[in-house]
PDB file of C-alpha atoms in Angstrom:
ATOM      1  CA  MET A 277     -14.669  23.893   6.936  1.00  0.00           C
ATOM      2  CA  THR A 278     -11.191  24.286   5.467  1.00  0.00           C
ATOM      3  CA  SER A 279     -11.061  26.365   2.274  1.00  0.00           C
ATOM      4  CA  TYR A 280      -8.392  27.846   0.039  1.00  0.00           C
ATOM      5  CA  THR A 281      -8.216  30.299  -2.822  1.00  0.00           C
ATOM      6  CA  ILE A 282      -6.855  29.125  -6.142  1.00  0.00           C
ATOM      7  CA  LYS A 283      -3.765  31.286  -5.607  1.00  0.00           C
ATOM      8  CA  GLU A 284      -3.071  29.691  -2.216  1.00  0.00           C
ATOM      9  CA  ILE A 285      -3.249  26.238  -3.773  1.00  0.00           C
ATOM     10  CA  ASN A 286      -1.015  27.247  -6.666  1.00  0.00           C
ATOM     11  CA  ASP A 287       1.531  28.669  -4.218  1.00  0.00           C
ATOM     12  CA  ILE A 288       1.744  25.196  -2.703  1.00  0.00           C
ATOM     13  CA  LEU A 289       1.882  23.330  -6.018  1.00  0.00           C
ATOM     14  CA  LYS A 290       4.153  25.883  -7.734  1.00  0.00           C
ATOM     15  CA  GLY A 291       2.447  25.250 -11.056  1.00  0.00           C
ATOM     16  CA  GLU A 292       1.381  27.538 -13.899  1.00  0.00           C
ATOM     17  CA  LEU A 293      -1.945  29.225 -13.111  1.00  0.00           C
ATOM     18  CA  ILE A 294      -4.158  29.745 -16.164  1.00  0.00           C
ATOM     19  CA  GLY A 295      -7.418  31.634 -15.787  1.00  0.00           C
ATOM     20  CA  ASN A 296      -8.920  32.538 -12.424  1.00  0.00           C
ATOM     21  CA  THR A 297     -11.816  31.729 -10.133  1.00  0.00           C
ATOM     22  CA  THR A 298     -13.307  33.686  -7.257  1.00  0.00           C
ATOM     23  CA  GLN A 299     -14.771  30.502  -5.722  1.00  0.00           C
ATOM     24  CA  SER A 300     -13.432  29.304  -2.415  1.00  0.00           C
ATOM     25  CA  ILE A 301     -12.151  25.744  -2.802  1.00  0.00           C
ATOM     26  CA  ASN A 302     -13.485  23.417  -0.105  1.00  0.00           C
ATOM     27  CA  GLY A 303     -12.014  20.155  -1.320  1.00  0.00           C
ATOM     28  CA  PRO A 304     -10.986  17.920  -4.226  1.00  0.00           C
ATOM     29  CA  GLU A 305     -13.429  15.729  -6.165  1.00  0.00           C
ATOM     30  CA  GLN A 306     -13.732  13.640  -9.335  1.00  0.00           C
ATOM     31  CA  LEU A 307     -14.574  15.493 -12.544  1.00  0.00           C
ATOM     32  CA  GLN A 308     -18.096  14.081 -12.844  1.00  0.00           C
ATOM     33  CA  HIS A 309     -19.016  14.518  -9.173  1.00  0.00           C
ATOM     34  CA  ALA A 310     -17.485  17.923  -8.439  1.00  0.00           C
ATOM     35  CA  ASN A 311     -19.493  21.034  -7.639  1.00  0.00           C
ATOM     36  CA  ASN A 312     -18.482  24.668  -8.001  1.00  0.00           C
ATOM     37  CA  ASN A 313     -16.369  24.784  -4.842  1.00  0.00           C
ATOM     38  CA  HIS A 314     -14.274  21.729  -5.762  1.00  0.00           C
ATOM     39  CA  ILE A 315     -10.922  21.341  -7.453  1.00  0.00           C
ATOM     40  CA  THR A 316     -10.460  18.305  -9.685  1.00  0.00           C
ATOM     41  CA  PHE A 317      -7.604  16.886 -11.737  1.00  0.00           C
ATOM     42  CA  ILE A 318      -6.977  15.811 -15.303  1.00  0.00           C
ATOM     43  CA  GLY A 319      -4.065  13.437 -15.773  1.00  0.00           C
ATOM     44  CA  SER A 320      -4.639  12.067 -19.271  1.00  0.00           C
ATOM     45  CA  THR A 321      -6.250  12.937 -22.595  1.00  0.00           C
ATOM     46  CA  LYS A 322      -9.259  10.676 -22.048  1.00  0.00           C
ATOM     47  CA  TYR A 323     -10.517  12.951 -19.248  1.00  0.00           C
ATOM     48  CA  VAL A 324     -10.098  16.261 -21.085  1.00  0.00           C
ATOM     49  CA  LYS A 325     -13.523  15.898 -22.745  1.00  0.00           C
ATOM     50  CA  HIS A 326     -15.238  15.810 -19.339  1.00  0.00           C
ATOM     51  CA  TRP A 327     -13.879  19.202 -18.245  1.00  0.00           C
ATOM     52  CA  ALA A 328     -16.457  21.225 -20.177  1.00  0.00           C
ATOM     53  CA  ASP A 329     -19.354  19.475 -18.391  1.00  0.00           C
ATOM     54  CA  SER A 330     -17.772  19.402 -14.955  1.00  0.00           C
ATOM     55  CA  LYS A 331     -19.001  21.864 -12.334  1.00  0.00           C
ATOM     56  CA  ALA A 332     -15.555  22.108 -10.712  1.00  0.00           C
ATOM     57  CA  CYS A 333     -14.181  25.636 -10.485  1.00  0.00           C
ATOM     58  CA  ALA A 334     -10.571  24.510 -10.899  1.00  0.00           C
ATOM     59  CA  ALA A 335      -8.475  21.608 -12.102  1.00  0.00           C
ATOM     60  CA  VAL A 336      -4.915  20.415 -11.759  1.00  0.00           C
ATOM     61  CA  VAL A 337      -3.777  19.426 -15.255  1.00  0.00           C
ATOM     62  CA  ASN A 338      -0.744  17.710 -16.723  1.00  0.00           C
ATOM     63  CA  ASP A 339       1.215  20.377 -18.585  1.00  0.00           C
ATOM     64  CA  ASN A 340       1.236  18.379 -21.838  1.00  0.00           C
ATOM     65  CA  LEU A 341      -2.566  18.523 -22.181  1.00  0.00           C
ATOM     66  CA  ASN A 342      -4.459  21.118 -24.203  1.00  0.00           C
ATOM     67  CA  VAL A 343      -7.278  22.399 -21.959  1.00  0.00           C
ATOM     68  CA  GLU A 344      -8.976  25.805 -21.751  1.00  0.00           C
ATOM     69  CA  PRO A 345     -10.137  27.042 -18.329  1.00  0.00           C
ATOM     70  CA  GLY A 346     -13.453  28.736 -19.224  1.00  0.00           C
ATOM     71  CA  ASP A 347     -15.344  31.528 -17.393  1.00  0.00           C
ATOM     72  CA  ASN A 348     -14.585  31.920 -13.675  1.00  0.00           C
ATOM     73  CA  ARG A 349     -12.582  28.703 -13.797  1.00  0.00           C
ATOM     74  CA  ALA A 350      -8.877  28.071 -13.385  1.00  0.00           C
ATOM     75  CA  LEU A 351      -6.288  25.507 -14.340  1.00  0.00           C
ATOM     76  CA  ILE A 352      -3.041  24.751 -12.569  1.00  0.00           C
ATOM     77  CA  LYS A 353      -0.643  23.110 -15.009  1.00  0.00           C
ATOM     78  CA  VAL A 354       1.937  20.807 -13.430  1.00  0.00           C
ATOM     79  CA  LYS A 355       4.312  18.105 -14.561  1.00  0.00           C
ATOM     80  CA  ASN A 356       2.420  15.323 -12.765  1.00  0.00           C
ATOM     81  CA  ALA A 357      -1.227  15.877 -11.848  1.00  0.00           C
ATOM     82  CA  ASP A 358      -1.387  12.728  -9.703  1.00  0.00           C
ATOM     83  CA  LEU A 359       1.448  13.871  -7.452  1.00  0.00           C
ATOM     84  CA  ALA A 360       0.052  17.400  -7.282  1.00  0.00           C
ATOM     85  CA  MET A 361      -3.364  16.065  -6.293  1.00  0.00           C
ATOM     86  CA  ALA A 362      -1.703  14.082  -3.497  1.00  0.00           C
ATOM     87  CA  LYS A 363      -0.527  17.404  -2.018  1.00  0.00           C
ATOM     88  CA  ILE A 364      -4.053  18.796  -2.277  1.00  0.00           C
ATOM     89  CA  LEU A 365      -5.502  15.728  -0.568  1.00  0.00           C
ATOM     90  CA  GLU A 366      -3.070  16.332   2.292  1.00  0.00           C
ATOM     91  CA  LEU A 367      -4.478  19.864   2.678  1.00  0.00           C
ATOM     92  CA  PHE A 368      -8.004  18.540   3.163  1.00  0.00           C
ATOM     93  CA  ASN A 369      -7.141  15.316   4.985  1.00  0.00           C
ATOM     94  CA  PRO A 370      -9.345  15.088   8.115  1.00  0.00           C
ATOM     95  CA  PRO A 371      -7.589  14.401  11.416  1.00  0.00           C
ATOM     96  CA  ALA A 372      -7.178  10.828  12.644  1.00  0.00           C
ATOM     97  CA  PRO A 373      -9.425   9.560  15.480  1.00  0.00           C
ATOM     98  CA  GLU A 374      -8.452  11.124  18.800  1.00  0.00           C
ATOM     99  CA  PHE A 375      -7.419   9.342  21.988  1.00  0.00           C
ATOM    100  CA  GLU A 376      -9.062  10.667  25.157  1.00  0.00           C
ATOM    101  CA  THR A 377      -6.194   9.154  27.142  1.00  0.00           C
ATOM    102  CA  ASP A 378      -2.793   8.151  25.798  1.00  0.00           C
ATOM    103  CA  ILE A 379      -3.066   4.654  27.277  1.00  0.00           C
ATOM    104  CA  HIS A 380      -6.597   3.340  27.735  1.00  0.00           C
ATOM    105  CA  PRO A 381      -7.273   1.714  31.133  1.00  0.00           C
ATOM    106  CA  THR A 382      -8.493  -1.490  29.442  1.00  0.00           C
ATOM    107  CA  ALA A 383      -5.182  -1.997  27.617  1.00  0.00           C
ATOM    108  CA  VAL A 384      -3.108  -4.901  28.988  1.00  0.00           C
ATOM    109  CA  ILE A 385       0.598  -4.075  29.010  1.00  0.00           C
ATOM    110  CA  HIS A 386       3.125  -6.517  30.449  1.00  0.00           C
ATOM    111  CA  LYS A 387       5.289  -5.060  33.187  1.00  0.00           C
ATOM    112  CA  THR A 388       8.474  -5.799  31.198  1.00  0.00           C
ATOM    113  CA  ALA A 389       7.308  -3.929  28.091  1.00  0.00           C
ATOM    114  CA  LYS A 390       9.124  -0.695  27.231  1.00  0.00           C
ATOM    115  CA  ILE A 391       6.855   2.073  25.970  1.00  0.00           C
ATOM    116  CA  GLY A 392       8.457   5.063  24.242  1.00  0.00           C
ATOM    117  CA  GLU A 393       7.527   8.704  24.678  1.00  0.00           C
ATOM    118  CA  GLY A 394       4.286   9.880  23.124  1.00  0.00           C
ATOM    119  CA  CYS A 395       2.865   6.418  22.456  1.00  0.00           C
ATOM    120  CA  LYS A 396      -0.908   5.989  22.292  1.00  0.00           C
ATOM    121  CA  ILE A 397      -2.473   2.635  23.099  1.00  0.00           C
ATOM    122  CA  GLY A 398      -6.201   2.175  22.610  1.00  0.00           C
ATOM    123  CA  ALA A 399      -8.893   0.168  24.357  1.00  0.00           C
ATOM    124  CA  ASN A 400      -8.434  -3.612  24.680  1.00  0.00           C
ATOM    125  CA  CYS A 401      -4.921  -3.643  23.236  1.00  0.00           C
ATOM    126  CA  TYR A 402      -2.425  -6.256  24.389  1.00  0.00           C
ATOM    127  CA  VAL A 403       1.321  -5.583  24.643  1.00  0.00           C
ATOM    128  CA  GLY A 404       3.297  -8.649  25.658  1.00  0.00           C
ATOM    129  CA  LYS A 405       6.426  -9.550  27.552  1.00  0.00           C
ATOM    130  CA  ASN A 406       9.616  -7.675  26.627  1.00  0.00           C
ATOM    131  CA  VAL A 407       7.931  -5.766  23.807  1.00  0.00           C
ATOM    132  CA  GLU A 408       9.624  -2.483  22.877  1.00  0.00           C
ATOM    133  CA  LEU A 409       7.623   0.371  21.353  1.00  0.00           C
ATOM    134  CA  GLY A 410       9.555   3.348  19.999  1.00  0.00           C
ATOM    135  CA  ASN A 411       8.493   6.949  20.423  1.00  0.00           C
ATOM    136  CA  GLY A 412       5.151   8.002  18.980  1.00  0.00           C
ATOM    137  CA  VAL A 413       3.840   4.516  18.221  1.00  0.00           C
ATOM    138  CA  ILE A 414       0.038   4.387  17.884  1.00  0.00           C
ATOM    139  CA  LEU A 415      -1.928   1.203  18.563  1.00  0.00           C
ATOM    140  CA  TYR A 416      -5.621   1.706  17.834  1.00  0.00           C
ATOM    141  CA  PRO A 417      -8.175  -0.331  19.837  1.00  0.00           C
ATOM    142  CA  ASN A 418      -7.911  -4.142  19.727  1.00  0.00           C
ATOM    143  CA  VAL A 419      -4.323  -4.422  18.517  1.00  0.00           C
ATOM    144  CA  CYS A 420      -2.159  -7.276  19.850  1.00  0.00           C
ATOM    145  CA  VAL A 421       1.638  -7.139  19.978  1.00  0.00           C
ATOM    146  CA  PHE A 422       3.112 -10.370  21.293  1.00  0.00           C
ATOM    147  CA  ASP A 423       6.281 -11.099  23.250  1.00  0.00           C
ATOM    148  CA  GLU A 424       9.730  -9.785  22.353  1.00  0.00           C
ATOM    149  CA  THR A 425       8.545  -7.766  19.364  1.00  0.00           C
ATOM    150  CA  THR A 426      10.113  -4.384  18.655  1.00  0.00           C
ATOM    151  CA  ILE A 427       8.356  -1.546  16.825  1.00  0.00           C
ATOM    152  CA  GLY A 428      10.149   1.579  15.628  1.00  0.00           C
ATOM    153  CA  ASN A 429       9.231   5.220  16.080  1.00  0.00           C
ATOM    154  CA  ASN A 430       5.937   6.613  14.753  1.00  0.00           C
ATOM    155  CA  THR A 431       4.571   3.334  13.437  1.00  0.00           C
ATOM    156  CA  ILE A 432       0.760   3.044  13.375  1.00  0.00           C
ATOM    157  CA  ALA A 433      -1.245  -0.172  13.760  1.00  0.00           C
ATOM    158  CA  TRP A 434      -4.974   0.089  13.105  1.00  0.00           C
ATOM    159  CA  SER A 435      -7.605  -1.969  14.901  1.00  0.00           C
ATOM    160  CA  GLY A 436      -7.512  -5.730  14.564  1.00  0.00           C
ATOM    161  CA  THR A 437      -3.827  -5.895  13.682  1.00  0.00           C
ATOM    162  CA  VAL A 438      -1.917  -8.784  15.273  1.00  0.00           C
ATOM    163  CA  ILE A 439       1.871  -8.763  15.447  1.00  0.00           C
ATOM    164  CA  ARG A 440       3.192 -12.076  16.676  1.00  0.00           C
ATOM    165  CA  GLU A 441       6.183 -12.779  18.872  1.00  0.00           C
ATOM    166  CA  ARG A 442       9.783 -11.815  18.041  1.00  0.00           C
ATOM    167  CA  CYS A 443       8.951  -9.677  15.019  1.00  0.00           C
ATOM    168  CA  ILE A 444      11.021  -6.603  14.212  1.00  0.00           C
ATOM    169  CA  ILE A 445       9.111  -3.634  12.801  1.00  0.00           C
ATOM    170  CA  GLY A 446      10.718  -0.449  11.517  1.00  0.00           C
ATOM    171  CA  SER A 447       9.792   3.207  11.928  1.00  0.00           C
ATOM    172  CA  HIS A 448       6.995   5.171  10.216  1.00  0.00           C
ATOM    173  CA  CYS A 449       5.110   2.046   9.114  1.00  0.00           C
ATOM    174  CA  ILE A 450       1.329   1.868   8.704  1.00  0.00           C
ATOM    175  CA  PHE A 451      -0.598  -1.361   9.206  1.00  0.00           C
ATOM    176  CA  HIS A 452      -4.257  -1.036   8.266  1.00  0.00           C
ATOM    177  CA  THR A 453      -7.125  -2.929   9.877  1.00  0.00           C
ATOM    178  CA  ASN A 454      -6.733  -6.657  10.513  1.00  0.00           C
ATOM    179  CA  VAL A 455      -3.182  -7.004   9.252  1.00  0.00           C
ATOM    180  CA  SER A 456      -1.458 -10.208  10.385  1.00  0.00           C
ATOM    181  CA  ILE A 457       2.299 -10.120  10.940  1.00  0.00           C
ATOM    182  CA  GLY A 458       4.170 -13.253  11.972  1.00  0.00           C
ATOM    183  CA  ALA A 459       1.523 -15.979  11.804  1.00  0.00           C
ATOM    184  CA  ASP A 460       2.911 -19.458  11.139  1.00  0.00           C
ATOM    185  CA  GLY A 461       4.102 -20.165   7.628  1.00  0.00           C
ATOM    186  CA  PHE A 462       2.201 -22.806   5.667  1.00  0.00           C
ATOM    187  CA  GLY A 463       4.417 -25.840   6.212  1.00  0.00           C
ATOM    188  CA  TYR A 464       3.217 -29.466   6.202  1.00  0.00           C
ATOM    189  CA  ARG A 465       4.637 -32.805   5.076  1.00  0.00           C
ATOM    190  CA  PRO A 466       2.983 -36.247   4.703  1.00  0.00           C
ATOM    191  CA  SER A 467       3.483 -38.388   7.787  1.00  0.00           C
ATOM    192  CA  ASP A 468       5.609 -41.555   7.629  1.00  0.00           C
ATOM    193  CA  ASP A 469       2.568 -43.776   7.920  1.00  0.00           C
ATOM    194  CA  GLY A 470       0.785 -41.919   5.115  1.00  0.00           C
ATOM    195  CA  ARG A 471      -2.232 -41.223   7.289  1.00  0.00           C
ATOM    196  CA  GLY A 472      -1.998 -37.491   7.710  1.00  0.00           C
ATOM    197  CA  LEU A 473       0.100 -34.360   7.573  1.00  0.00           C
ATOM    198  CA  VAL A 474       2.893 -33.324   9.916  1.00  0.00           C
ATOM    199  CA  LYS A 475       3.096 -29.634  10.798  1.00  0.00           C
ATOM    200  CA  ILE A 476       6.565 -28.178  10.267  1.00  0.00           C
ATOM    201  CA  PRO A 477       7.461 -25.788  13.111  1.00  0.00           C
ATOM    202  CA  GLN A 478       7.961 -22.196  12.029  1.00  0.00           C
ATOM    203  CA  ILE A 479      10.569 -20.815  14.396  1.00  0.00           C
ATOM    204  CA  GLY A 480      11.733 -17.751  12.441  1.00  0.00           C
ATOM    205  CA  ASN A 481      10.291 -14.260  12.519  1.00  0.00           C
ATOM    206  CA  VAL A 482       9.301 -11.305  10.333  1.00  0.00           C
ATOM    207  CA  ILE A 483      11.493  -8.260   9.755  1.00  0.00           C
ATOM    208  CA  ILE A 484       9.810  -5.179   8.273  1.00  0.00           C
ATOM    209  CA  GLY A 485      11.777  -2.099   7.257  1.00  0.00           C
ATOM    210  CA  HIS A 486      10.976   1.601   7.558  1.00  0.00           C
ATOM    211  CA  TYR A 487       8.101   3.439   5.832  1.00  0.00           C
ATOM    212  CA  VAL A 488       6.297   0.224   4.910  1.00  0.00           C
ATOM    213  CA  GLU A 489       2.506   0.355   4.447  1.00  0.00           C
ATOM    214  CA  ILE A 490       0.404  -2.810   4.531  1.00  0.00           C
ATOM    215  CA  GLY A 491      -3.267  -2.821   3.543  1.00  0.00           C
ATOM    216  CA  ALA A 492      -6.247  -4.294   5.357  1.00  0.00           C
ATOM    217  CA  ASN A 493      -6.464  -8.066   5.836  1.00  0.00           C
ATOM    218  CA  SER A 494      -3.011  -8.722   4.397  1.00  0.00           C
ATOM    219  CA  CYS A 495      -0.697 -11.337   5.901  1.00  0.00           C
ATOM    220  CA  VAL A 496       3.066 -11.620   6.280  1.00  0.00           C
ATOM    221  CA  ASP A 497       3.949 -15.083   7.619  1.00  0.00           C
ATOM    222  CA  ARG A 498       6.893 -15.850   9.853  1.00  0.00           C
ATOM    223  CA  ALA A 499       9.799 -17.851   8.454  1.00  0.00           C
ATOM    224  CA  LYS A 500      10.426 -21.540   9.033  1.00  0.00           C
ATOM    225  CA  PHE A 501      13.871 -20.378  10.143  1.00  0.00           C
ATOM    226  CA  SER A 502      15.693 -17.073   9.688  1.00  0.00           C
ATOM    227  CA  ALA A 503      13.245 -14.303   8.632  1.00  0.00           C
ATOM    228  CA  THR A 504      10.573 -13.227   6.195  1.00  0.00           C
ATOM    229  CA  ILE A 505      11.705  -9.755   5.128  1.00  0.00           C
ATOM    230  CA  VAL A 506       9.812  -6.743   3.765  1.00  0.00           C
ATOM    231  CA  GLY A 507      12.235  -4.009   2.731  1.00  0.00           C
ATOM    232  CA  ASP A 508      12.120  -0.273   3.316  1.00  0.00           C
ATOM    233  CA  GLY A 509       9.363   1.655   1.573  1.00  0.00           C
ATOM    234  CA  CYS A 510       7.354  -1.328   0.318  1.00  0.00           C
ATOM    235  CA  LYS A 511       3.646  -0.656  -0.268  1.00  0.00           C
ATOM    236  CA  ILE A 512       1.287  -3.617   0.031  1.00  0.00           C
ATOM    237  CA  ASP A 513      -2.394  -3.485  -0.880  1.00  0.00           C
ATOM    238  CA  ASN A 514      -5.355  -5.187   0.806  1.00  0.00           C
ATOM    239  CA  LEU A 515      -5.726  -8.981   0.860  1.00  0.00           C
ATOM    240  CA  VAL A 516      -2.125  -9.754  -0.050  1.00  0.00           C
ATOM    241  CA  GLN A 517      -0.292 -12.909   1.084  1.00  0.00           C
ATOM    242  CA  ILE A 518       3.462 -12.945   1.720  1.00  0.00           C
ATOM    243  CA  ALA A 519       4.537 -16.465   2.615  1.00  0.00           C
ATOM    244  CA  HIS A 520       7.288 -17.761   4.877  1.00  0.00           C
ATOM    245  CA  ASN A 521      10.909 -16.944   4.083  1.00  0.00           C
ATOM    246  CA  SER A 522      10.057 -14.566   1.238  1.00  0.00           C
ATOM    247  CA  VAL A 523      12.344 -11.563   0.892  1.00  0.00           C
ATOM    248  CA  MET A 524      11.169  -8.272  -0.613  1.00  0.00           C
ATOM    249  CA  GLY A 525      13.657  -5.574  -1.583  1.00  0.00           C
ATOM    250  CA  ARG A 526      13.078  -1.847  -1.164  1.00  0.00           C
ATOM    251  CA  PHE A 527      10.120   0.080  -2.585  1.00  0.00           C
ATOM    252  CA  CYS A 528       8.259  -2.910  -4.006  1.00  0.00           C
ATOM    253  CA  ILE A 529       4.531  -2.634  -4.751  1.00  0.00           C
ATOM    254  CA  MET A 530       2.028  -5.487  -4.443  1.00  0.00           C
ATOM    255  CA  ALA A 531      -1.569  -4.870  -5.571  1.00  0.00           C
ATOM    256  CA  GLY A 532      -4.640  -6.496  -4.036  1.00  0.00           C
ATOM    257  CA  HIS A 533      -5.149 -10.279  -4.073  1.00  0.00           C
ATOM    258  CA  SER A 534      -1.567 -10.913  -5.183  1.00  0.00           C
ATOM    259  CA  GLY A 535       0.601 -13.385  -3.354  1.00  0.00           C
ATOM    260  CA  LEU A 536       4.121 -14.686  -2.865  1.00  0.00           C
ATOM    261  CA  ALA A 537       4.585 -18.377  -2.145  1.00  0.00           C
ATOM    262  CA  GLY A 538       7.359 -19.519   0.162  1.00  0.00           C
ATOM    263  CA  SER A 539      10.960 -18.361  -0.320  1.00  0.00           C
ATOM    264  CA  VAL A 540      10.241 -15.920  -3.156  1.00  0.00           C
ATOM    265  CA  THR A 541      12.850 -13.189  -3.599  1.00  0.00           C
ATOM    266  CA  LEU A 542      12.010  -9.748  -4.993  1.00  0.00           C
ATOM    267  CA  GLY A 543      14.643  -7.184  -5.905  1.00  0.00           C
ATOM    268  CA  ASP A 544      14.175  -3.445  -5.441  1.00  0.00           C
ATOM    269  CA  GLY A 545      11.263  -1.650  -7.107  1.00  0.00           C
ATOM    270  CA  VAL A 546       9.402  -4.758  -8.246  1.00  0.00           C
ATOM    271  CA  ILE A 547       5.721  -4.211  -9.124  1.00  0.00           C
ATOM    272  CA  ILE A 548       3.244  -7.078  -8.697  1.00  0.00           C
ATOM    273  CA  GLY A 549      -0.163  -6.506 -10.297  1.00  0.00           C
ATOM    274  CA  GLY A 550      -3.479  -7.445  -8.714  1.00  0.00           C
ATOM    275  CA  SER A 551      -4.290 -11.162  -8.350  1.00  0.00           C
ATOM    276  CA  ALA A 552      -0.850 -12.183  -9.591  1.00  0.00           C
ATOM    277  CA  SER A 553       0.666 -15.316  -8.036  1.00  0.00           C
ATOM    278  CA  ILE A 554       4.368 -16.028  -7.651  1.00  0.00           C
ATOM    279  CA  LYS A 555       5.591 -19.649  -7.392  1.00  0.00           C
ATOM    280  CA  ASP A 556       7.778 -20.689  -4.470  1.00  0.00           C
ATOM    281  CA  HIS A 557      11.574 -20.313  -4.688  1.00  0.00           C
ATOM    282  CA  THR A 558      11.239 -17.852  -7.601  1.00  0.00           C
ATOM    283  CA  THR A 559      13.395 -14.733  -7.997  1.00  0.00           C
ATOM    284  CA  ILE A 560      12.065 -11.538  -9.568  1.00  0.00           C
ATOM    285  CA  GLU A 561      14.923  -9.123 -10.114  1.00  0.00           C
ATOM    286  CA  SER A 562      14.943  -5.377  -9.530  1.00  0.00           C
ATOM    287  CA  GLY A 563      12.644  -3.162 -11.588  1.00  0.00           C
ATOM    288  CA  ALA A 564      10.599  -6.027 -13.020  1.00  0.00           C
ATOM    289  CA  THR A 565       6.812  -5.829 -13.404  1.00  0.00           C
ATOM    290  CA  VAL A 566       4.313  -8.675 -13.176  1.00  0.00           C
ATOM    291  CA  GLY A 567       0.993  -7.959 -14.895  1.00  0.00           C
ATOM    292  CA  ALA A 568      -2.326  -8.385 -13.121  1.00  0.00           C
ATOM    293  CA  GLY A 569      -3.655 -11.940 -12.947  1.00  0.00           C
ATOM    294  CA  SER A 570      -0.360 -13.473 -14.026  1.00  0.00           C
ATOM    295  CA  GLY A 571       1.160 -16.673 -12.705  1.00  0.00           C
ATOM    296  CA  VAL A 572       4.948 -16.509 -12.408  1.00  0.00           C
ATOM    297  CA  MET A 573       6.512 -19.957 -12.627  1.00  0.00           C
ATOM    298  CA  ASN A 574      10.127 -19.025 -13.442  1.00  0.00           C
ATOM    299  CA  ASN A 575      12.633 -16.335 -12.562  1.00  0.00           C
ATOM    300  CA  VAL A 576      12.105 -12.855 -14.036  1.00  0.00           C
ATOM    301  CA  LYS A 577      15.053 -10.737 -15.169  1.00  0.00           C
ATOM    302  CA  ALA A 578      15.693  -7.173 -14.028  1.00  0.00           C
ATOM    303  CA  GLY A 579      13.469  -4.599 -15.731  1.00  0.00           C
ATOM    304  CA  GLU A 580      11.411  -7.210 -17.569  1.00  0.00           C
ATOM    305  CA  THR A 581       7.603  -7.038 -17.786  1.00  0.00           C
ATOM    306  CA  VAL A 582       5.804 -10.381 -17.765  1.00  0.00           C
ATOM    307  CA  LEU A 583       2.165 -11.221 -18.328  1.00  0.00           C
ATOM    308  CA  GLY A 584      -0.153 -14.211 -18.531  1.00  0.00           C
ATOM    309  CA  TYR A 585      -0.298 -17.731 -17.130  1.00  0.00           C
ATOM    310  CA  PRO A 586       2.317 -19.041 -17.128  1.00  0.00           C
ATOM    311  CA  ALA A 587       3.856 -15.570 -17.229  1.00  0.00           C
ATOM    312  CA  GLN A 588       6.215 -14.670 -20.059  1.00  0.00           C
ATOM    313  CA  ASP A 589       7.490 -11.525 -21.765  1.00  0.00           C
ATOM    314  CA  ALA A 590       4.507  -9.200 -22.044  1.00  0.00           C
ATOM    315  CA  ARG A 591       5.061  -8.400 -25.742  1.00  0.00           C
ATOM    316  CA  ASP A 592       5.230 -12.078 -26.658  1.00  0.00           C
ATOM    317  CA  MET A 593       2.096 -12.832 -24.660  1.00  0.00           C
ATOM    318  CA  LEU A 594       0.165  -9.992 -26.321  1.00  0.00           C
ATOM    319  CA  LYS A 595       1.214 -11.277 -29.749  1.00  0.00           C
ATOM    320  CA  GLN A 596      -0.068 -14.728 -28.812  1.00  0.00           C
ATOM    321  CA  TRP A 597      -3.405 -13.309 -27.683  1.00  0.00           C
ATOM    322  CA  VAL A 598      -3.778 -11.374 -30.956  1.00  0.00           C
ATOM    323  CA  ALA A 599      -2.950 -14.497 -32.978  1.00  0.00           C
ATOM    324  CA  MET A 600      -5.450 -16.594 -31.025  1.00  0.00           C
ATOM    325  CA  ARG A 601      -8.162 -13.986 -31.544  1.00  0.00           C
ATOM    326  CA  ARG A 602      -7.538 -13.998 -35.278  1.00  0.00           C
ATOM    327  CA  LEU A 603      -7.744 -17.790 -35.361  1.00  0.00           C
ATOM    328  CA  ALA A 604     -10.993 -17.712 -33.379  1.00  0.00           C
ATOM    329  CA  LYS A 605     -12.559 -15.400 -35.985  1.00  0.00           C
ATOM    330  CA  LYS A 606     -11.741 -17.729 -38.888  1.00  0.00           C
TER     331      LYS A 606
END
């Protein structure tokens, strides 16, 4: 079992050590669930009251909080406890599942595929015609990569992921279980005789930048023409839908159950809250935030925060909710 002293952890975090503990630290844990060989963290005032009852021997604490360590307990004060705890989690992060062989004998790899150095391809994977995998790509069991797709160095695709034909994937990406990249966009039109729907061919592709992470069971659909684009550094939660021809800028965040309809454009650093829905052909400019559960029907200006359904300026929406509550009480 990996363990550290409080001084070793503080040397990594470079915080201010207050108090001391002789306990070996075997891992991080929540305040209420920690035992005496755990380190925990306190990032806001509402958790300070739980420190006295916690069994943790140490805590990482935001430096603006007033907390006393107590007997045989230590605090490490830092500017941002969340970021500091991320470093601690890295220390105790267990290794990923191991491959007994770099390329499993049950994997099907087309003879024209180009496989980079250090790639690992698990059982029952499929790698199609003219696929190119960069160095260090990892495909866990039951991943499919279809024809003419390229994947950059050190990208990881977990089991069940399907990457359709002609997609372009950057380096250092992570696709969690059952991600779908490049399925057909949702395009139908009523037939001339009015008796059914005509499927619109989706002949474009998906382009994903570098350092993108996509959560389990999320979907990025291929474009009708041109490309659906996910920019560098975007982080996408589980069960997210990104429809055909949408374009995401760099470092956008989409929380679970949110979705972009077709041809939505996001600037850089846009944040989409959980279960928010964005209407087709809408533009959300850089730095804007969409609150959870909102429905965006119109364009959102840079840096603006919108909330509600239909979404509008968050302050205006909150005022409306307060007014409605007052009316309801009369």
